[in-house]
Coordinates of N, CA, C and O in Angstrom, one line a residue:
M40 N -7.8 17.5 27.1 CA -7.1 17.3 25.9 C -7.9 18.0 24.8 O -9.1 17.9 24.6
K41 N -7.1 18.8 24.0 CA -7.8 19.6 22.9 C -8.2 18.8 21.7 O -9.2 19.2 21.1
S42 N -7.5 17.8 21.3 CA -7.9 17.0 20.1 C -7.8 15.5 20.4 O -6.8 14.9 20.0
P43 N -8.8 15.0 21.0 CA -8.8 13.6 21.4 C -8.9 12.7 20.1 O -8.4 11.6 20.1
L44 N -9.5 13.2 19.0 CA -9.6 12.3 17.8 C -8.2 12.2 17.2 O -7.9 11.1 16.6
A45 N -7.3 13.2 17.4 CA -5.9 13.0 16.8 C -5.2 11.9 17.6 O -4.5 11.1 17.0
A46 N -5.4 11.8 18.9 CA -4.8 10.8 19.7 C -5.3 9.4 19.3 O -4.6 8.5 19.2
L47 N -6.7 9.3 19.1 CA -7.3 8.0 18.7 C -6.7 7.6 17.3 O -6.4 6.5 17.1
A48 N -6.6 8.5 16.4 CA -6.1 8.2 15.1 C -4.7 7.8 15.1 O -4.2 6.9 14.4
S49 N -3.9 8.5 16.0 CA -2.5 8.1 16.1 C -2.3 6.7 16.7 O -1.4 6.0 16.2
F50 N -3.1 6.4 17.7 CA -3.0 5.0 18.2 C -3.5 4.0 17.3 O -2.9 2.9 17.2
F51 N -4.5 4.3 16.5 CA -5.0 3.3 15.5 C -3.9 3.1 14.4 O -3.6 2.0 14.0
A52 N -3.2 4.2 14.0 CA -2.1 4.1 13.0 C -0.9 3.3 13.6 O -0.3 2.5 12.9
A53 N -0.7 3.6 14.9 CA 0.4 2.8 15.5 C 0.1 1.3 15.6 O 1.0 0.5 15.4
G54 N -1.2 1.0 15.8 CA -1.6 -0.4 15.7 C -1.4 -1.0 14.4 O -0.9 -2.2 14.3
I55 N -1.6 -0.3 13.3 CA -1.4 -0.8 12.0 C 0.1 -1.0 11.8 O 0.5 -2.0 11.2
Y56 N 0.9 -0.1 12.3 CA 2.4 -0.3 12.2 C 2.9 -1.5 12.9 O 3.8 -2.2 12.5
V57 N 2.2 -1.8 14.1 CA 2.6 -3.0 14.8 C 2.5 -4.2 14.0 O 3.3 -5.1 14.1
T58 N 1.5 -4.3 13.1 CA 1.3 -5.5 12.3 C 2.4 -5.7 11.3 O 2.7 -6.8 10.9
H59 N 3.1 -4.7 11.0 CA 4.2 -4.8 10.0 C 5.5 -5.1 10.8 O 6.5 -5.6 10.1
V60 N 5.6 -4.9 12.0 CA 6.8 -5.2 12.8 C 6.7 -6.6 13.4 O 7.6 -7.4 13.4
I61 N 5.5 -6.9 13.9 CA 5.2 -8.3 14.5 C 4.4 -9.1 13.5 O 3.3 -8.6 13.1
N62 N 4.9 -10.2 13.1 CA 4.1 -11.1 12.2 C 3.0 -11.8 12.9 O 3.3 -12.7 13.7
L63 N 1.8 -11.5 12.6 CA 0.6 -12.1 13.3 C 0.0 -13.2 12.5 O -0.2 -13.0 11.3
D64 N -0.3 -14.3 13.1 CA -1.0 -15.3 12.4 C -2.5 -15.2 12.6 O -2.9 -14.2 13.2
A65 N -3.3 -16.1 12.2 CA -4.8 -16.0 12.4 C -5.2 -15.9 13.9 O -6.1 -15.1 14.2
T66 N -4.5 -16.6 14.8 CA -4.9 -16.5 16.2 C -4.5 -15.2 16.7 O -5.1 -14.6 17.6
G67 N -3.4 -14.6 16.2 CA -3.0 -13.3 16.6 C -4.0 -12.2 16.3 O -4.3 -11.3 17.1
F68 N -4.6 -12.4 15.1 CA -5.7 -11.5 14.7 C -6.9 -11.5 15.6 O -7.4 -10.5 16.1
A69 N -7.3 -12.8 15.9 CA -8.4 -12.9 16.9 C -8.1 -12.4 18.2 O -9.0 -11.7 18.9
L70 N -6.9 -12.5 18.7 CA -6.5 -12.0 20.0 C -6.6 -10.5 20.0 O -7.1 -9.9 20.9
W71 N -6.1 -9.8 18.9 CA -6.2 -8.4 18.8 C -7.7 -7.9 18.8 O -8.0 -6.8 19.4
V72 N -8.6 -8.6 18.2 CA -10.0 -8.2 18.2 C -10.5 -8.3 19.6 O -11.3 -7.4 20.0
V73 N -10.2 -9.4 20.3 CA -10.7 -9.6 21.7 C -10.1 -8.5 22.6 O -10.9 -7.9 23.4
V74 N -8.8 -8.2 22.4 CA -8.2 -7.2 23.3 C -8.8 -5.8 23.0 O -9.1 -5.0 23.9
A75 N -9.1 -5.5 21.7 CA -9.7 -4.2 21.4 C -11.1 -4.1 22.0 O -11.4 -3.1 22.5
S76 N -11.8 -5.1 21.8 CA -13.2 -5.1 22.3 C -13.2 -4.9 23.9 O -14.0 -4.2 24.4
A77 N -12.4 -5.7 24.5 CA -12.3 -5.6 26.0 C -11.9 -4.3 26.5 O -12.5 -3.7 27.4
C78 N -10.9 -3.7 25.8 CA -10.4 -2.4 26.2 C -11.4 -1.3 26.0 O -11.6 -0.4 26.9
L79 N -12.1 -1.3 24.9 CA -13.1 -0.3 24.6 C -14.3 -0.4 25.5 O -14.8 0.6 26.0
L80 N -14.7 -1.7 25.8 CA -15.8 -1.9 26.7 C -15.5 -1.4 28.1 O -16.2 -0.7 28.8
A81 N -14.3 -1.8 28.6 CA -13.8 -1.4 29.9 C -13.7 0.1 30.0 O -14.0 0.7 31.0
G82 N -13.2 0.7 28.9 CA -13.1 2.2 28.9 C -14.4 2.9 29.0 O -14.5 3.9 29.7
C83 N -15.4 2.3 28.4 CA -16.8 2.9 28.5 C -17.3 2.7 29.9 O -18.0 3.7 30.4
V84 N -17.1 1.6 30.5 CA -17.6 1.4 31.9 C -16.9 2.3 32.8 O -17.5 2.9 33.7
L85 N -15.6 2.5 32.7 CA -14.8 3.4 33.6 C -15.3 4.8 33.4 O -15.3 5.6 34.3
L86 N -15.6 5.2 32.1 CA -16.1 6.6 31.9 C -17.4 6.8 32.6 O -17.7 7.8 33.1
R87 N -18.2 5.8 32.5 CA -19.6 5.8 33.2 C -19.5 6.1 34.7 O -20.3 6.8 35.2
I88 N -18.4 5.4 35.3 CA -18.3 5.6 36.8 C -17.5 6.8 37.2 O -17.2 7.0 38.3
G89 N -17.0 7.5 36.1 CA -16.3 8.8 36.4 C -14.7 8.7 36.4 O -14.1 9.7 36.8
W90 N -14.1 7.6 36.0 CA -12.7 7.5 36.0 C -12.2 7.9 34.6 O -11.9 7.1 33.8
R91 N -12.1 9.2 34.3 CA -11.9 9.7 33.0 C -10.5 9.3 32.5 O -10.3 8.9 31.3
H92 N -9.4 9.5 33.3 CA -8.1 9.2 32.8 C -7.8 7.8 32.5 O -7.3 7.4 31.5
A93 N -8.3 6.9 33.4 CA -8.2 5.4 33.2 C -9.0 5.0 32.0 O -8.6 4.2 31.2
S94 N -10.2 5.6 31.8 CA -11.0 5.4 30.7 C -10.3 5.7 29.4 O -10.3 5.0 28.4
F95 N -9.7 6.9 29.4 CA -9.0 7.4 28.2 C -7.9 6.5 27.8 O -7.6 6.2 26.6
A96 N -7.1 6.0 28.8 CA -6.0 5.1 28.6 C -6.5 3.8 28.0 O -5.8 3.3 27.1
L97 N -7.5 3.3 28.5 CA -8.1 2.0 28.0 C -8.6 2.2 26.5 O -8.5 1.3 25.7
V98 N -9.2 3.3 26.3 CA -9.7 3.5 24.9 C -8.6 3.7 23.9 O -8.6 3.1 22.8
L99 N -7.5 4.3 24.4 CA -6.3 4.4 23.5 C -5.7 3.0 23.2 O -5.3 2.7 22.1
A100 N -5.7 2.2 24.3 CA -5.2 0.8 24.1 C -6.1 0.0 23.2 O -5.6 -0.8 22.3
G101 N -7.4 0.3 23.3 CA -8.4 -0.4 22.4 C -8.2 0.0 21.0 O -8.3 -0.8 20.0
F102 N -7.9 1.3 20.7 CA -7.7 1.8 19.3 C -6.3 1.2 18.8 O -6.2 0.9 17.6
L103 N -5.3 1.1 19.6 CA -4.1 0.4 19.2 C -4.4 -1.0 18.8 O -3.9 -1.4 17.7
A104 N -5.1 -1.8 19.6 CA -5.4 -3.1 19.2 C -6.3 -3.2 18.0 O -6.1 -4.1 17.1
A105 N -7.3 -2.3 17.9 CA -8.1 -2.3 16.7 C -7.3 -2.0 15.4 O -7.6 -2.5 14.4
G106 N -6.4 -1.1 15.5 CA -5.5 -0.8 14.4 C -4.7 -2.0 14.0 O -4.5 -2.3 12.8
A107 N -4.2 -2.8 15.0 CA -3.4 -4.0 14.7 C -4.3 -5.0 14.0 O -3.9 -5.6 13.0
A108 N -5.5 -5.1 14.4 CA -6.5 -6.1 13.8 C -6.8 -5.6 12.3 O -6.8 -6.4 11.4
A109 N -7.0 -4.3 12.1 CA -7.2 -3.8 10.8 C -6.0 -3.9 9.9 O -6.2 -4.2 8.7
G110 N -4.8 -3.7 10.4 CA -3.6 -3.9 9.6 C -3.5 -5.4 9.1 O -3.1 -5.6 8.0
R111 N -3.9 -6.3 10.0 CA -3.8 -7.7 9.6 C -4.9 -8.0 8.5 O -4.6 -8.7 7.6
L112 N -6.0 -7.4 8.6 CA -7.1 -7.6 7.6 C -6.6 -7.0 6.2 O -6.9 -7.6 5.2
F113 N -5.9 -5.9 6.3 CA -5.4 -5.3 5.0 C -4.5 -6.2 4.3 O -4.6 -6.3 3.1
D114 N -3.6 -6.9 5.0 CA -2.7 -7.8 4.3 C -3.4 -9.0 3.7 O -2.9 -9.6 2.8
Q115 N -4.5 -9.4 4.2 CA -5.2 -10.6 3.8 C -6.2 -10.3 2.6 O -6.9 -11.2 2.2
R116 N -6.3 -9.0 2.2 CA -7.2 -8.7 1.1 C -6.8 -9.2 -0.3 O -7.6 -9.3 -1.2
F117 N -5.5 -9.5 -0.4 CA -5.0 -10.0 -1.7 C -4.8 -11.5 -1.6 O -4.3 -12.0 -0.6
P118 N -5.1 -12.3 -2.7 CA -4.8 -13.7 -2.7 C -3.3 -14.0 -2.7 O -2.5 -13.1 -3.0
P119 N -2.9 -15.2 -2.3 CA -1.4 -15.5 -2.2 C -0.7 -15.3 -3.5 O 0.5 -15.1 -3.5
N120 N -1.3 -15.4 -4.7 CA -0.6 -15.3 -5.9 C -0.7 -13.9 -6.5 O -0.4 -13.7 -7.7
H121 N -1.1 -12.9 -5.7 CA -1.2 -11.5 -6.2 C 0.2 -11.0 -6.4 O 1.2 -11.4 -5.7
V122 N 0.4 -10.0 -7.3 CA 1.7 -9.5 -7.6 C 2.3 -8.7 -6.4 O 3.5 -8.6 -6.4
S123 N 1.5 -8.4 -5.4 CA 2.1 -7.7 -4.3 C 2.9 -8.8 -3.4 O 3.7 -8.4 -2.5
H124 N 2.7 -10.0 -3.7 CA 3.4 -11.1 -2.9 C 4.5 -11.8 -3.7 O 4.8 -13.0 -3.5
L125 N 5.0 -11.2 -4.8 CA 6.0 -11.8 -5.6 C 7.2 -12.3 -4.9 O 7.7 -13.4 -5.1
E126 N 7.7 -11.5 -3.9 CA 8.8 -12.0 -3.1 C 8.5 -13.2 -2.3 O 9.4 -14.1 -2.1
D127 N 7.3 -13.3 -1.8 CA 6.9 -14.5 -1.1 C 6.8 -15.8 -2.0 O 7.0 -16.9 -1.5
L128 N 6.6 -15.6 -3.3 CA 6.6 -16.6 -4.3 C 8.0 -17.1 -4.7 O 8.2 -18.0 -5.4
G129 N 9.1 -16.3 -4.2 CA 10.4 -16.6 -4.5 C 11.0 -15.9 -5.7 O 12.0 -16.2 -6.2
V130 N 10.3 -14.8 -6.1 CA 10.7 -14.0 -7.3 C 11.7 -13.0 -6.8 O 11.4 -12.2 -5.9
D131 N 12.9 -12.9 -7.4 CA 13.9 -11.9 -7.1 C 13.6 -10.7 -7.9 O 13.8 -10.7 -9.1
L132 N 13.1 -9.6 -7.3 CA 12.6 -8.4 -8.1 C 13.8 -7.6 -8.6 O 13.6 -6.7 -9.4
S133 N 15.0 -7.9 -8.2 CA 16.2 -7.2 -8.8 C 16.6 -7.8 -10.1 O 17.5 -7.2 -10.8
D134 N 16.1 -9.0 -10.4 CA 16.5 -9.7 -11.7 C 15.4 -9.3 -12.7 O 14.3 -9.0 -12.4
P135 N 15.8 -9.5 -14.0 CA 14.9 -9.2 -15.1 C 13.7 -10.3 -15.0 O 14.0 -11.4 -14.7
L136 N 12.5 -9.9 -15.4 CA 11.4 -10.7 -15.3 C 10.7 -10.7 -16.7 O 10.8 -9.7 -17.5
R137 N 10.0 -11.8 -17.0 CA 9.2 -11.8 -18.2 C 7.7 -11.8 -17.8 O 7.3 -12.7 -17.0
L138 N 7.0 -10.9 -18.2 CA 5.6 -10.7 -17.8 C 4.6 -11.0 -19.0 O 4.9 -10.5 -20.1
E139 N 3.6 -11.8 -18.7 CA 2.6 -12.0 -19.6 C 1.3 -11.5 -19.0 O 0.9 -11.7 -17.9
G140 N 0.6 -10.7 -19.8 CA -0.7 -10.1 -19.4 C -1.3 -9.3 -20.5 O -1.0 -9.4 -21.6
R141 N -2.3 -8.5 -20.1 CA -3.0 -7.6 -21.1 C -3.0 -6.2 -20.6 O -3.2 -5.9 -19.4
I142 N -2.8 -5.3 -21.5 CA -2.9 -3.9 -21.2 C -4.3 -3.5 -21.0 O -5.2 -3.8 -21.8
V143 N -4.6 -2.9 -19.8 CA -6.0 -2.6 -19.4 C -6.3 -1.1 -19.4 O -7.5 -0.8 -19.2
T144 N -5.3 -0.3 -19.5 CA -5.6 1.1 -19.6 C -5.0 1.7 -20.9 O -4.0 1.1 -21.4
T145 N -5.5 2.7 -21.4 CA -5.0 3.4 -22.6 C -3.6 4.0 -22.3 O -3.6 4.8 -21.3
P146 N -2.6 3.7 -23.0 CA -1.3 4.4 -22.7 C -1.4 5.9 -22.9 O -2.0 6.3 -23.9
F147 N -0.9 6.6 -22.0 CA -1.0 8.1 -22.2 C 0.4 8.7 -21.9 O 1.2 8.2 -21.2
R148 N 0.6 9.8 -22.6 CA 1.9 10.5 -22.5 C 1.9 11.4 -21.3 O 1.0 12.1 -21.1
T149 N 3.0 11.3 -20.6 CA 3.2 12.2 -19.4 C 4.5 13.0 -19.7 O 5.1 12.9 -20.7
S150 N 4.9 13.8 -18.7 CA 6.0 14.6 -18.9 C 7.3 13.8 -18.9 O 8.3 14.3 -19.4
Y151 N 7.3 12.6 -18.5 CA 8.5 11.7 -18.4 C 8.4 10.6 -19.5 O 9.4 9.9 -19.7
G152 N 7.3 10.4 -20.1 CA 7.2 9.3 -21.1 C 5.8 8.7 -21.2 O 4.8 9.5 -21.2
L153 N 5.7 7.4 -21.3 CA 4.4 6.8 -21.4 C 4.0 6.0 -20.1 O 4.9 5.6 -19.4
Q154 N 2.7 5.9 -19.8 CA 2.3 5.2 -18.6 C 1.0 4.4 -19.0 O 0.2 4.9 -19.7
F155 N 1.0 3.1 -18.5 CA -0.2 2.3 -18.7 C -0.1 1.2 -17.7 O 0.9 0.9 -17.0
D156 N -1.3 0.5 -17.5 CA -1.4 -0.6 -16.5 C -1.6 -1.9 -17.3 O -2.3 -2.0 -18.3
V157 N -1.0 -3.0 -16.7 CA -1.1 -4.3 -17.3 C -1.7 -5.2 -16.2 O -1.3 -5.2 -15.1
E158 N -2.8 -6.0 -16.6 CA -3.3 -7.0 -15.8 C -2.5 -8.3 -15.9 O -2.5 -8.9 -17.0
A159 N -1.7 -8.6 -14.9 CA -0.7 -9.6 -15.0 C -1.4 -11.0 -14.9 O -2.3 -11.2 -14.2
Q160 N -0.9 -11.9 -15.7 CA -1.4 -13.3 -15.7 C -0.3 -14.3 -15.4 O -0.5 -15.3 -14.7
R161 N 0.9 -14.0 -15.8 CA 2.0 -15.0 -15.6 C 3.3 -14.2 -15.5 O 3.5 -13.3 -16.3
I162 N 4.2 -14.6 -14.6 CA 5.5 -14.0 -14.5 C 6.6 -15.1 -14.5 O 6.4 -16.1 -13.8
E163 N 7.6 -14.9 -15.3 CA 8.7 -15.9 -15.4 C 10.0 -15.3 -14.8 O 10.3 -14.2 -15.2
S164 N 10.6 -16.0 -13.9 CA 11.8 -15.6 -13.3 C 12.8 -16.8 -13.2 O 12.4 -17.8 -12.6
H165 N 14.0 -16.7 -13.8 CA 14.9 -17.8 -13.7 C 14.3 -19.1 -14.2 O 14.4 -20.1 -13.6
R166 N 13.6 -19.0 -15.3 CA 12.9 -20.2 -16.0 C 11.9 -20.8 -15.0 O 11.5 -22.0 -15.2
Q167 N 11.4 -20.1 -14.1 CA 10.3 -20.6 -13.2 C 9.1 -19.7 -13.4 O 9.2 -18.5 -13.3
T168 N 8.0 -20.3 -13.8 CA 6.8 -19.5 -14.1 C 5.8 -19.6 -13.0 O 5.6 -20.6 -12.3
H169 N 5.2 -18.4 -12.7 CA 4.2 -18.2 -11.7 C 3.0 -17.7 -12.2 O 3.0 -16.6 -12.9
E170 N 1.8 -18.3 -12.0 CA 0.5 -17.7 -12.4 C 0.2 -16.7 -11.3 O 0.3 -16.9 -10.1
V171 N -0.1 -15.4 -11.7 CA -0.3 -14.3 -10.8 C -1.6 -13.6 -11.2 O -2.1 -13.7 -12.3
T172 N -2.0 -12.8 -10.3 CA -3.1 -11.8 -10.5 C -2.7 -10.5 -10.1 O -1.8 -10.3 -9.3
G173 N -3.4 -9.4 -10.5 CA -3.2 -8.1 -10.1 C -2.7 -7.2 -11.2 O -2.3 -7.7 -12.3
R174 N -2.7 -5.9 -11.0 CA -2.2 -5.0 -12.0 C -0.8 -4.4 -11.7 O -0.5 -4.2 -10.5
I175 N -0.1 -4.2 -12.7 CA 1.2 -3.6 -12.6 C 1.2 -2.3 -13.5 O 0.8 -2.3 -14.7
R176 N 1.7 -1.2 -12.9 CA 1.7 0.1 -13.7 C 3.1 0.2 -14.3 O 4.1 0.1 -13.6
F177 N 3.2 0.5 -15.6 CA 4.4 0.7 -16.3 C 4.6 2.1 -16.6 O 3.6 2.8 -17.0
R178 N 5.8 2.6 -16.4 CA 6.2 4.0 -16.8 C 7.4 3.8 -17.7 O 8.5 3.5 -17.2
L179 N 7.2 4.1 -18.9 CA 8.3 4.0 -19.9 C 8.9 5.4 -20.0 O 8.3 6.3 -20.5
L180 N 10.2 5.5 -19.6 CA 10.8 6.8 -19.5 C 11.2 7.2 -21.0 O 11.7 6.4 -21.8
N181 N 11.1 8.5 -21.2 CA 11.4 9.1 -22.5 C 12.8 9.7 -22.4 O 13.0 10.6 -21.6
Y182 N 13.8 9.2 -23.2 CA 15.1 9.7 -23.1 C 15.5 10.6 -24.2 O 16.7 10.8 -24.6
D183 N 14.5 11.2 -24.8 CA 14.8 12.2 -25.9 C 15.3 13.5 -25.4 O 14.6 14.2 -24.6
E184 N 16.6 13.8 -25.7 CA 17.1 15.0 -25.1 C 17.8 15.8 -26.2 O 18.3 15.3 -27.2

């Protein structure tokens, strides 16, 4: 194989994709870590005894499982009230929202208008208020023609 690292990266990326297709709970994450470790260890053992093709297949399976575990960790890096989880909080993003927060970047003019970031503190939707964390980037379009 001319580029084995490309194959490893592809299988790792496929593992991350798997976490978005299959909803894994905490036990699922632990299972992926165990599977990844077992596959990678078995692949190293098979490589040592000269079974190169079987070894490579197990290493690919290990990278798939490691990618799935990494994808699960990526989703857990934000708290449950983070703005990336608004839909999980029951907020309909197609409806108008009221946002309370503070501007944390200096607004600057771009080719399409103004852009700035707001550190969100509270979002109101349908008279229901949610305490939130996280930054939201605003782009105010300029319609001067």
